[in-house]
mmCIF file of C-alpha atoms and ligand atoms in Angstrom:
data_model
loop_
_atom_site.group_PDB
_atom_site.id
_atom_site.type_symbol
_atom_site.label_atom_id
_atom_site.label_comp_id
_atom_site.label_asym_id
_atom_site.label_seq_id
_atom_site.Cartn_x
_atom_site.Cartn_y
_atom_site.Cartn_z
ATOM 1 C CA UNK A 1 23.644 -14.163 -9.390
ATOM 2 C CA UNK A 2 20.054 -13.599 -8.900
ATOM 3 C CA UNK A 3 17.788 -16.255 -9.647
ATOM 4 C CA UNK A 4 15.286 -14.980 -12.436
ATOM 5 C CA UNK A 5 11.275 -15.869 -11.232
ATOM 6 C CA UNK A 6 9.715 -14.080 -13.809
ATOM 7 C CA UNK A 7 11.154 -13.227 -17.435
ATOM 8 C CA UNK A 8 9.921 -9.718 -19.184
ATOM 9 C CA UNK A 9 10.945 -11.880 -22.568
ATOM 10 C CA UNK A 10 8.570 -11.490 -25.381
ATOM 11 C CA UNK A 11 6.040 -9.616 -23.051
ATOM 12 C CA UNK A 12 3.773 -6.820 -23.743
ATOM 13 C CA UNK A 13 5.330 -3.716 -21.323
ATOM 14 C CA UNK A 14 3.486 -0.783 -20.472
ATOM 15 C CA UNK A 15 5.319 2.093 -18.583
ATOM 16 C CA UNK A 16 2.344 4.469 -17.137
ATOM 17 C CA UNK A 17 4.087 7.841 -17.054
ATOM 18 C CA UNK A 18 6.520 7.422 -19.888
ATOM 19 C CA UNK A 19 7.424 10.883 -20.452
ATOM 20 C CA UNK A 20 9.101 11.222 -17.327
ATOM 21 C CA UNK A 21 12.336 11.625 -16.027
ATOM 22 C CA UNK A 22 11.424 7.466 -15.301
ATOM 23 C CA UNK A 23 9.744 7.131 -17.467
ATOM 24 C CA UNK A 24 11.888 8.161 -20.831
ATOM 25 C CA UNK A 25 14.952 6.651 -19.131
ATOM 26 C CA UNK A 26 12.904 2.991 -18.760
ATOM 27 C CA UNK A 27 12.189 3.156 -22.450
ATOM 28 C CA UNK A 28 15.678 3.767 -23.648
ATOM 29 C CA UNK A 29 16.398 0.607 -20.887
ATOM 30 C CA UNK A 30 13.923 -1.533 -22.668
ATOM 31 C CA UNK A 31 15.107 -1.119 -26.421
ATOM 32 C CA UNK A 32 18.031 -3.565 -25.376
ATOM 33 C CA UNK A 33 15.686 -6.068 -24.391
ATOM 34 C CA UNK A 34 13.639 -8.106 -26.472
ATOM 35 C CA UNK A 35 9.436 -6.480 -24.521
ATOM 36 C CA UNK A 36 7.053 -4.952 -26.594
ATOM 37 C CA UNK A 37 6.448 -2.126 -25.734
ATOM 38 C CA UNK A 38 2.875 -0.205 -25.179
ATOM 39 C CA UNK A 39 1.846 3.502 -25.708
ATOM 40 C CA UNK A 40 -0.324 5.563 -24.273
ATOM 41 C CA UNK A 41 0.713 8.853 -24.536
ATOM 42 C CA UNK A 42 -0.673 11.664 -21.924
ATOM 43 C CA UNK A 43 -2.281 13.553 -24.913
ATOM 44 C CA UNK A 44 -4.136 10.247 -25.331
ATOM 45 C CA UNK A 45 -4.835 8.835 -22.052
ATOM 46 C CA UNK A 46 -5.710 10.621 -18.592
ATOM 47 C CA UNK A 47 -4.755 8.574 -15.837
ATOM 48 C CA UNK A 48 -6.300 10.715 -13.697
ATOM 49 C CA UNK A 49 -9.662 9.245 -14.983
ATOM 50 C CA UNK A 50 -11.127 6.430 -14.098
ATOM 51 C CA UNK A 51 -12.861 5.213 -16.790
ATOM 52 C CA UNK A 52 -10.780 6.106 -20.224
ATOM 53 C CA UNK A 53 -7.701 4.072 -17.755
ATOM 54 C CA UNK A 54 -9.557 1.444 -17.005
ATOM 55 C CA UNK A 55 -10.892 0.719 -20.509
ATOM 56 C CA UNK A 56 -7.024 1.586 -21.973
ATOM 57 C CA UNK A 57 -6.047 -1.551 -20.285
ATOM 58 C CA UNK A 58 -9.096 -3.550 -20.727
ATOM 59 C CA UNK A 59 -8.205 -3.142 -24.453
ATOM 60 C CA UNK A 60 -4.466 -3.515 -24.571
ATOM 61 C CA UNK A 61 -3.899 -6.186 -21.598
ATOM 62 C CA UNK A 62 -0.174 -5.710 -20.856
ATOM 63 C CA UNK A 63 1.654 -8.558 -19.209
ATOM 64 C CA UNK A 64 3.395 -5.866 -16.827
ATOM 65 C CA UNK A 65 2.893 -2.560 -15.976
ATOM 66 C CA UNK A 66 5.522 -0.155 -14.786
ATOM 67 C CA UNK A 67 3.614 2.578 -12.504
ATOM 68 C CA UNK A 68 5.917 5.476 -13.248
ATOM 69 C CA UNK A 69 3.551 8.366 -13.684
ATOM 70 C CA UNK A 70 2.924 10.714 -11.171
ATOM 71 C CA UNK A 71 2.852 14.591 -10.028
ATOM 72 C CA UNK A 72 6.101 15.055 -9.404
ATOM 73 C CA UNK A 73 7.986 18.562 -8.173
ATOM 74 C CA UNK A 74 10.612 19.387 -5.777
ATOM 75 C CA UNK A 75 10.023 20.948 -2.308
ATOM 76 C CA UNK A 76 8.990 24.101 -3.421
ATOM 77 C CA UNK A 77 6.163 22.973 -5.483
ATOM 78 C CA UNK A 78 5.589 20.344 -3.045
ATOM 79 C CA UNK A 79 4.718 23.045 -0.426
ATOM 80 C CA UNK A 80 2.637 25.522 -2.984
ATOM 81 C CA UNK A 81 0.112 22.864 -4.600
ATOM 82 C CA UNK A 82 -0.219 19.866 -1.675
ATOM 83 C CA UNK A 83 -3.872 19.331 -2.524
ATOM 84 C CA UNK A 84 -2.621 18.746 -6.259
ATOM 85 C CA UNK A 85 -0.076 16.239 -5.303
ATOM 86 C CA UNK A 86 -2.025 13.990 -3.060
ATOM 87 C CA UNK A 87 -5.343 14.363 -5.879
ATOM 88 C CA UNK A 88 -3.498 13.298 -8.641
ATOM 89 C CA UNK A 89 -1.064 10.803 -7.180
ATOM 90 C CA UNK A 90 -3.772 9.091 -5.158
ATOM 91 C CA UNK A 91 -6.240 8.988 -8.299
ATOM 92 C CA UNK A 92 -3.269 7.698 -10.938
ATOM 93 C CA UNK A 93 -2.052 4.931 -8.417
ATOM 94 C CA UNK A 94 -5.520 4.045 -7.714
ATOM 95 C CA UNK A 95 -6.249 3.888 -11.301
ATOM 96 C CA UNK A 96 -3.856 2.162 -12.544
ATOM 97 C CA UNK A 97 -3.315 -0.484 -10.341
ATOM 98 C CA UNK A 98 -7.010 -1.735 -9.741
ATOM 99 C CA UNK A 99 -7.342 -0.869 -13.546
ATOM 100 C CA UNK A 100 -4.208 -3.771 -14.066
ATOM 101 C CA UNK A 101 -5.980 -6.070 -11.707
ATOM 102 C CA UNK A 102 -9.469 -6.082 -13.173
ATOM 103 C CA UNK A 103 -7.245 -6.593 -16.760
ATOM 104 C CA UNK A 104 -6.036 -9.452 -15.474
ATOM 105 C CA UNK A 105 -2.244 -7.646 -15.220
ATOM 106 C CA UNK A 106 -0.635 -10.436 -12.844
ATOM 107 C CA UNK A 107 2.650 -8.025 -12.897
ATOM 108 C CA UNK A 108 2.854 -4.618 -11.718
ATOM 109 C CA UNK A 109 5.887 -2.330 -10.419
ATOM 110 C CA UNK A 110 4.933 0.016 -8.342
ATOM 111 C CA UNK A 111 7.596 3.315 -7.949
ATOM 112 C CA UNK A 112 7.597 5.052 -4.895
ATOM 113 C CA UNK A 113 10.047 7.498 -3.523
ATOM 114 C CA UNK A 114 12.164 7.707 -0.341
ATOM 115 C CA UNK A 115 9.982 10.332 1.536
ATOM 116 C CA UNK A 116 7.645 8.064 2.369
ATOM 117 C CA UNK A 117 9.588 6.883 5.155
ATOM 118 C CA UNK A 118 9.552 8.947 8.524
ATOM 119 C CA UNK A 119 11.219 11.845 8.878
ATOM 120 C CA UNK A 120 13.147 10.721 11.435
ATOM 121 C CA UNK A 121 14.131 7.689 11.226
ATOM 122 C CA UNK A 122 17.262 5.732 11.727
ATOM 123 C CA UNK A 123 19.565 6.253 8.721
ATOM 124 C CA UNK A 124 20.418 4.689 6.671
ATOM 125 C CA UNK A 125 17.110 3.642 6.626
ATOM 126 C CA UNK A 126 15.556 -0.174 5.723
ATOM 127 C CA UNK A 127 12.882 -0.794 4.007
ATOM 128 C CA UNK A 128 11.270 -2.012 7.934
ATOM 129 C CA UNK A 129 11.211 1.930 8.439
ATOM 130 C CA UNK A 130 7.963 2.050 7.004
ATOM 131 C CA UNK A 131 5.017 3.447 9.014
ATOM 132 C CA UNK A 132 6.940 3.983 11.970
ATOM 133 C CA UNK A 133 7.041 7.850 12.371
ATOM 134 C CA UNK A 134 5.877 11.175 11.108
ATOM 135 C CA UNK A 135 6.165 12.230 7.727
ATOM 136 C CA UNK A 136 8.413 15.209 6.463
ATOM 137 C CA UNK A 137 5.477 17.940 6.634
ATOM 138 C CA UNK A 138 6.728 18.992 3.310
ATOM 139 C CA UNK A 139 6.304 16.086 1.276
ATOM 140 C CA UNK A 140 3.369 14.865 3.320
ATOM 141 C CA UNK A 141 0.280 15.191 1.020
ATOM 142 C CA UNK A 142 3.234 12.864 -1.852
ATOM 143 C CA UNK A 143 4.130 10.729 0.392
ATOM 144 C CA UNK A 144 0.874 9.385 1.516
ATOM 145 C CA UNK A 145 -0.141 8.662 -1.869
ATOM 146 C CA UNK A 146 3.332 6.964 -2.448
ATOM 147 C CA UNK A 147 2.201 4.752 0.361
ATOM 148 C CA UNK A 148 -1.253 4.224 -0.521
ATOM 149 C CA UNK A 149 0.239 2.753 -3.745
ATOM 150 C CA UNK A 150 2.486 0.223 -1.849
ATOM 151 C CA UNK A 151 -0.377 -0.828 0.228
ATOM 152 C CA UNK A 152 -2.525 -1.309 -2.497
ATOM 153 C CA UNK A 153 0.138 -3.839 -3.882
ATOM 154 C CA UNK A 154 0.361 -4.998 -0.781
ATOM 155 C CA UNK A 155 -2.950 -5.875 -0.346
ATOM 156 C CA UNK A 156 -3.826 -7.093 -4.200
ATOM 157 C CA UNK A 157 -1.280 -9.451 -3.435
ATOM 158 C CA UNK A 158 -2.489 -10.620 0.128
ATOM 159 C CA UNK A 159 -6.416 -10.538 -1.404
ATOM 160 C CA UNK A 160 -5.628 -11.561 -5.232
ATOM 161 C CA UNK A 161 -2.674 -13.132 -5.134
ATOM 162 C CA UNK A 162 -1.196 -10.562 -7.508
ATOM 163 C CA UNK A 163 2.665 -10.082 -8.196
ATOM 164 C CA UNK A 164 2.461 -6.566 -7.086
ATOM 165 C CA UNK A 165 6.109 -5.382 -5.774
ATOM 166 C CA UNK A 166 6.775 -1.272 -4.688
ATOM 167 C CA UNK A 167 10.123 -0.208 -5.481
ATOM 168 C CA UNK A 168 11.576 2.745 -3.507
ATOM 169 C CA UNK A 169 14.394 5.075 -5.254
ATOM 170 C CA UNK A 170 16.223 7.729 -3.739
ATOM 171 C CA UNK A 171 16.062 11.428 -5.002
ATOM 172 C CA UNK A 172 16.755 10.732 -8.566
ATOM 173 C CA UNK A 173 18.332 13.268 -11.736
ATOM 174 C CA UNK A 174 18.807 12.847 -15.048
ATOM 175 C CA UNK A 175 18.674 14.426 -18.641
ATOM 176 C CA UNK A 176 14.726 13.507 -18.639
ATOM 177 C CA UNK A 177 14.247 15.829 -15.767
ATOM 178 C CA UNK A 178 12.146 18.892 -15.892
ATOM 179 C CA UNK A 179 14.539 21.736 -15.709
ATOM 180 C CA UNK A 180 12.550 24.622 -13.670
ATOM 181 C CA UNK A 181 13.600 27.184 -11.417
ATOM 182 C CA UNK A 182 10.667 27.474 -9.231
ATOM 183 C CA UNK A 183 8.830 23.514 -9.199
ATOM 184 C CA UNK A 184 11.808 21.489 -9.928
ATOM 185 C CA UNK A 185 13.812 19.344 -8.257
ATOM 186 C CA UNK A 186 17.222 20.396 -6.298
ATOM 187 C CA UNK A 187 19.744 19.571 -9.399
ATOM 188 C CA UNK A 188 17.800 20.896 -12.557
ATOM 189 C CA UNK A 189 16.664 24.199 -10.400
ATOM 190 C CA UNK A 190 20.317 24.994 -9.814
ATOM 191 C CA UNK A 191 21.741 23.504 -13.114
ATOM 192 C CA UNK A 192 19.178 26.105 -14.262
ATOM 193 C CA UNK A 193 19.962 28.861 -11.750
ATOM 194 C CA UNK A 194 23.770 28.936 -12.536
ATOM 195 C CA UNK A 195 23.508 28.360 -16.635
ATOM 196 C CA UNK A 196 20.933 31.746 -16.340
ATOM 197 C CA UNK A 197 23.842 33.111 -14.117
ATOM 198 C CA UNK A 198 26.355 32.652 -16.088
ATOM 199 C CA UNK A 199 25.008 33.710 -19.334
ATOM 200 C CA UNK A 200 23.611 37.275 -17.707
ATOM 201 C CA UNK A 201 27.029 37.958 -16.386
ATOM 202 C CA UNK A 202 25.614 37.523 -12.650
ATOM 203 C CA UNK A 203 27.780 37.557 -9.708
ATOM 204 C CA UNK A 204 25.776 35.525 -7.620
ATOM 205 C CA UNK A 205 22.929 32.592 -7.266
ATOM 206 C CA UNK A 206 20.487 32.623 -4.354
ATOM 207 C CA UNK A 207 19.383 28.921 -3.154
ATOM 208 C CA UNK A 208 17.057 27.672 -0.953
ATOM 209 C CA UNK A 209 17.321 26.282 2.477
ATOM 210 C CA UNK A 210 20.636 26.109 4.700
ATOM 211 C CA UNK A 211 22.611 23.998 2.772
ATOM 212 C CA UNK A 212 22.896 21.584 5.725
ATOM 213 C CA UNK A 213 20.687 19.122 4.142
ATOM 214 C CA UNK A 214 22.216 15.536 3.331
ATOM 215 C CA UNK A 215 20.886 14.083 0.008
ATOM 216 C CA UNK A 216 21.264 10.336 -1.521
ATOM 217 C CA UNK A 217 21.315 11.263 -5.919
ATOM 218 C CA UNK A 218 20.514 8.634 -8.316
ATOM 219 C CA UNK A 219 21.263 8.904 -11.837
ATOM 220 C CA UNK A 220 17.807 7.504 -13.320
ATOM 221 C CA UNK A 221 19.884 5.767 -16.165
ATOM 222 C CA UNK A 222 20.906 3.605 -13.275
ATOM 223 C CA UNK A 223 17.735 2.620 -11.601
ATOM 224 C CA UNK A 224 15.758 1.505 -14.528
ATOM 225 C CA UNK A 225 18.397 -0.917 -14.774
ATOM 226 C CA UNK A 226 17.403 -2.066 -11.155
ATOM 227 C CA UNK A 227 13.501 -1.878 -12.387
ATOM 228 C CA UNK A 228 14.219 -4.355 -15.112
ATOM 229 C CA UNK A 229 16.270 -6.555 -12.718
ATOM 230 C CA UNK A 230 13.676 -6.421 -9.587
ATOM 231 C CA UNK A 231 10.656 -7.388 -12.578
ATOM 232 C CA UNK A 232 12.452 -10.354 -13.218
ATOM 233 C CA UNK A 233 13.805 -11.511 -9.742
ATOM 234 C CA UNK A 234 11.932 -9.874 -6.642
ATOM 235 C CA UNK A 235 8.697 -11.154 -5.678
ATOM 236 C CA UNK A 236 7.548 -9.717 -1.862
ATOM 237 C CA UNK A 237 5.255 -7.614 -0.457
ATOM 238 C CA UNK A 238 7.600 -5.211 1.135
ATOM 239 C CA UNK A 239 9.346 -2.518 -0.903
ATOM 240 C CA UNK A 240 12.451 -2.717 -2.117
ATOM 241 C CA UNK A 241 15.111 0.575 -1.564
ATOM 242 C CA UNK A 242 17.412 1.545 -4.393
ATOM 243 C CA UNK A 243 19.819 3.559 -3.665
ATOM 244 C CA UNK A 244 23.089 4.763 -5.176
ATOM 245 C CA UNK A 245 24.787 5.246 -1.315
ATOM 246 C CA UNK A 246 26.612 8.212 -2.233
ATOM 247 C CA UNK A 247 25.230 11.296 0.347
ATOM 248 C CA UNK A 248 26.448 15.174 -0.274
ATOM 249 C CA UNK A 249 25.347 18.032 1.442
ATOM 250 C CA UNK A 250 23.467 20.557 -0.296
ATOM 251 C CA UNK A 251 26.152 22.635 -0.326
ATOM 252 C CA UNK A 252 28.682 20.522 -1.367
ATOM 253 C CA UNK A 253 26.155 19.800 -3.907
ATOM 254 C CA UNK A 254 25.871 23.130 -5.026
ATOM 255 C CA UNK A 255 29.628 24.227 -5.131
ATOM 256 C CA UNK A 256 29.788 20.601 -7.502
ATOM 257 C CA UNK A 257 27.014 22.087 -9.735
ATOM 258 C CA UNK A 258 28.736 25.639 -9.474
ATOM 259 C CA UNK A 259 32.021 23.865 -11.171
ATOM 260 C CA UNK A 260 30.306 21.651 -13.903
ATOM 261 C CA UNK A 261 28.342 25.149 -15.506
ATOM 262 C CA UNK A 262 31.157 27.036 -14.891
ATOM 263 C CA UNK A 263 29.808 29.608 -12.677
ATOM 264 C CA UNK A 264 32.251 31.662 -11.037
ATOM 265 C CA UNK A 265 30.106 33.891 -8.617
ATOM 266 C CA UNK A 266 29.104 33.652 -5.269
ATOM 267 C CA UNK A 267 26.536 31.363 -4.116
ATOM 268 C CA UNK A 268 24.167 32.428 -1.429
ATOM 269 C CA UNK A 269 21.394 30.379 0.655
ATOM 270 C CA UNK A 270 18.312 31.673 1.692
ATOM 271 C CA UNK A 271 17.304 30.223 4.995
ATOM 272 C CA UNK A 272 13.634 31.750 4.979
ATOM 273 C CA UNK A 273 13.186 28.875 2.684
ATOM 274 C CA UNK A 274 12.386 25.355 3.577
ATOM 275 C CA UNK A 275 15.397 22.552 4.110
ATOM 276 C CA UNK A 276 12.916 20.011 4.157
ATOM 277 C CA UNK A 277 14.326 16.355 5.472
ATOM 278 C CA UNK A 278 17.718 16.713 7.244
ATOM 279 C CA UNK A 279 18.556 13.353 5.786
ATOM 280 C CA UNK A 280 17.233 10.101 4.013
ATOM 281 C CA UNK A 281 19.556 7.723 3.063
ATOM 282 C CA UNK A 282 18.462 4.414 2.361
ATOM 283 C CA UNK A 283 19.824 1.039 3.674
ATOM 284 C CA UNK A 284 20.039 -0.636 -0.263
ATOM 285 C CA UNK A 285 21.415 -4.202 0.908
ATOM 286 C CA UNK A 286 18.436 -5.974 -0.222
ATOM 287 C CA UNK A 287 18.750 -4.423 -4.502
ATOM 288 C CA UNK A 288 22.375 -5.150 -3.435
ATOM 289 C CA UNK A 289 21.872 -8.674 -3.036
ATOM 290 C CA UNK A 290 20.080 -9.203 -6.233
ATOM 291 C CA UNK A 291 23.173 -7.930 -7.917
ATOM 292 C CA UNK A 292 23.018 -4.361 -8.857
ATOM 293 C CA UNK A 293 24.659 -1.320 -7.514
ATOM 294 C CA UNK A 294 24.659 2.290 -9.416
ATOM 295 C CA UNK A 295 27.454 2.699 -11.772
ATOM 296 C CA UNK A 296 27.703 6.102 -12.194
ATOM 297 C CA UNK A 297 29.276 8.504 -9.783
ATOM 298 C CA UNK A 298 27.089 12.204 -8.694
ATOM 299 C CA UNK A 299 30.196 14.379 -10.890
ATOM 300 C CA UNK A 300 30.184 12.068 -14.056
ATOM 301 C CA UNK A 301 26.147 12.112 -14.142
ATOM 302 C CA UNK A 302 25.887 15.981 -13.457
ATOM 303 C CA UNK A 303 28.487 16.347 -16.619
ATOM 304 C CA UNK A 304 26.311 14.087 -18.766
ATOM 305 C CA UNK A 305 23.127 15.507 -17.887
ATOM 306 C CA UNK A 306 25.327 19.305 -18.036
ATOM 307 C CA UNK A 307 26.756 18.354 -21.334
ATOM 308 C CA UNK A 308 22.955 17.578 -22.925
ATOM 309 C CA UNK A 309 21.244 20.555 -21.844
ATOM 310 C CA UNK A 310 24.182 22.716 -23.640
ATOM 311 C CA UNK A 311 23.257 20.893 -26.788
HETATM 312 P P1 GDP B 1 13.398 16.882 -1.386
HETATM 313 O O1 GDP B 1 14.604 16.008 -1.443
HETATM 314 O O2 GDP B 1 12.120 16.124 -1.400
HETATM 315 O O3 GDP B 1 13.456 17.829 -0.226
HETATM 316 O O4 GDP B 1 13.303 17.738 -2.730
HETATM 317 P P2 GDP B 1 14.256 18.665 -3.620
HETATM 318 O O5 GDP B 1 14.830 17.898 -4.727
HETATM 319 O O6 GDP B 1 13.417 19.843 -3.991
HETATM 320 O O7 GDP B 1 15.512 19.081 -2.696
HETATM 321 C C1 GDP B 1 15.314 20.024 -1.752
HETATM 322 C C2 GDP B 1 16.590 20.368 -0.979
HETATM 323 O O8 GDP B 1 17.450 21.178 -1.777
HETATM 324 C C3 GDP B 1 16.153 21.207 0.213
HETATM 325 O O9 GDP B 1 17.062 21.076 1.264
HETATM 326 C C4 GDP B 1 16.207 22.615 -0.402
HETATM 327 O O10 GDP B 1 16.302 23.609 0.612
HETATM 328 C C5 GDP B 1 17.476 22.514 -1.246
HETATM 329 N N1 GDP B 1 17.538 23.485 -2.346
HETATM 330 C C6 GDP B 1 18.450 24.478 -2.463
HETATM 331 N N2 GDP B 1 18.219 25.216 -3.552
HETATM 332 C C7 GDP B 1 17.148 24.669 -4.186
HETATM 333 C C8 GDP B 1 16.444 24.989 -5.382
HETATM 334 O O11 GDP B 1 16.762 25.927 -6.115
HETATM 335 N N3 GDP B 1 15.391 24.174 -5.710
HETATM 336 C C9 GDP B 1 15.019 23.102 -4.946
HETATM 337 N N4 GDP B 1 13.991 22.333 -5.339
HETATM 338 N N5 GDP B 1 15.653 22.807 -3.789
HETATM 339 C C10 GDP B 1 16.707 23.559 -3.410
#
C-alpha cells in the first residue's frame, strides 16, 4: 500500500481543461470522493490569457490544480497547425502554473504526454529518458511545451518549494474523446472512419501511415484513477509514466476497431501519410509501485467507448 503524503479530502479541486477527454473523465473520478470541486468553464475563462487566468485563481484559490487543458490533436493535426500547438500549450501551462504559484496553490499536477520523450529511445522507456534525444519531428512543436510544463514544476519546486509533480500518460481514448476524421486521434478517427463506412454501404476504409506503428492505449477512465492516487502519494520532481503496458500495432489496431463497428470491408493504408513514432512504450514500474495498474483491457474499452457513440 502506498503511503498517503497529501490527502485531496475536503479540498477545493480545480481541473484546468475540464471538458476534455481528461478532463470530463477526472470529474466523473472525483464525484466518489469527498473535493469540491471548481468551475471555470472555457466559455468563461481563457487560459490562453494571462491576466483573466491569473485573476480566476487569485479569486477562487484552489488547494490543487489539475493542469489538464491543452491543444490537443492527433498526428495529422499535429503536422497542419504546429505553430498553434506550441502557442497555446506553452501560454496555458505557463499560465496556469505561475498563475497557481502566485495564488499560493502549494499543489499542482501537471499532465504531460509520452512524446515528449526521444524518439528513439530505449523502450520501454523510464521516466530517466527525458532530454536525452531528438524529438519525433511530428509532435515536436507539443512536445516541447509538454516539457516546458514539467520543467516549470520542476523548477517552482527547486526555487519555491512547491509540490509541483508532471505526470506522463500514454496515448489515451475514451468516450470524452473528440471523434474527428481529419484532427483526431488514431481510435476516434477510425471508430469514425468505419461507423461512416458502414452506414454508406462502403467497401473499404483508407488509413494513414503503414500500419507498422506500435502504440501503448490507455482507457482515460483508468488514469484519472492514477491522477487521484499520484495527488495523494507522489511527491518528486521527476515525472511519473502511466501506462496501461498493453502495445498493438496499428494494424492490429485497426482490424480490432474493424470488428467492434462491424465493418466488413477492406481496410487500406496510405503510406504517403505520416507513421509518426515507430514506438513509445513506457517503463510504468514506478505508478506500479504506488499500487495501480489499468484495469481495463484495449477490446473491452473500444466496446464501451463503441457502445456510447451508438447511443
Ligand atoms: P501519435 O501517437 O502521436 O502518433 O498520434 P495518433 O493518435 O494520431 O496516432 C497516429 C498513428 O496512427 C500513426 O502511426 C498514424 O499513421 C496512424 N493512423 C492510421 N490511421 C489514422 C487516422 O485515421 N488518424 C490518425 N490520427 N492516425 C492514424
Amino acid at each position: 500500500m502506498h503511503k498517503k503524503l497529501y490527502s485531496l479530502q475536503g479540498k477545493r479541486v480545480w481541473i484546468a481543461g475540464q471538458t476534455g477527454l481528461v478532463g470530463r473523465s477526472l470529474t466523473d473520478e472525483l464525484q466518489n470522493h469527498d473535493v469540491l470541486l471548481l468551475s471555470a468553464p472555457h466559455s468563461a475563462l481563457d487560459l490562453t490569457q494571462q491576466q483573466a487566468t491569473f485573476d480566476w485563481l487569485a479569486a477562487h484559490k484552489p488547494d490543487v490544480v489539475f493542469m489538464a487543458a491543452g491543444r490537443v490533436g492527433g498526428i495529422g493535426a499535429n503536422v497542419e497547425y504546429p505553430a498553434d500547438f506550441i502557442r497555446d500549450n506553452l501560454s496555458m501551462t505557463l499560465n496556469v502554473i505561475d498563475g497557481a504559484h502566485k495564488a499560493g496553490v502549494d499543489r499542482l499536477v501537471f499532465l504531460g504526454s509520452s512524446c515528449i520523450y526521444p524518439r528513439d529511445a530505449t523502450n520501454p522507456i523510464g521516466e530517466d529518458a527525458l532530454l536525452t534525444g531528438a524529438l519525433e519531428p511530428t509532435n515536436e512543436a507539443y512536445a516541447i511545451a509538454k516539457i516546458a510544463g514539467l520543467k516549470l514544476c520542476e523548477h517552482y519546486r527547486a526555487q519555491y518549494g512547491r509540490n509541483y509533480i508532471s505526470v506522463m500518460p500514454t496515448n489515451l481514448y475514451g468516450g470524452y474523446d473528440n471523434f474527428d476524421k481529419d484532427g483526431g486521434h488514431v481510435i476516434p478517427a477510425m471508430m469514425i472512419k468505419f461507423m461512416e463506412a458502414k452506414k454508406a454501404g462502403a467497401d473499404k476504409v483508407t488509413l494513414w501511415g503503414t500500419g507498422a506503428p506500435l502504440r501503448e492505449f490507455l482507457y482515460a477512465p483508468d488514469l484519472v484513477r492514477a491522477l487521484v492516487l499520484v495527488a495523494q502519494a507522489y511527491d518528486d520532481a521527476a515525472p511519473i509514466n502511466v501506462g496501461s503496458g498493453e502495445e498493438v500495432s496499428i494494424y492490429d489496431l485497426a482490424h480490432l476497431i474493424a470488428r467492434v463497428t462491424g465493418f466488413e470491408g477492406d481496410i487500406v493504408f496510405d503510406d504517403s501519410k505520416p507513421d509518426g513514432t515507430p514506438r513509445k512504450f513506457l517503463d510504468s514500474s514506478k505508478i506500479n509501485s504506488l499500487g495501480w495498474r489499468a484495469q481495463t483491457k484495449l477490446e473491452a474499452g473500444l466496446r464501451e467507448v463503441y457502445g456510447g457513440l451508438k447511443g
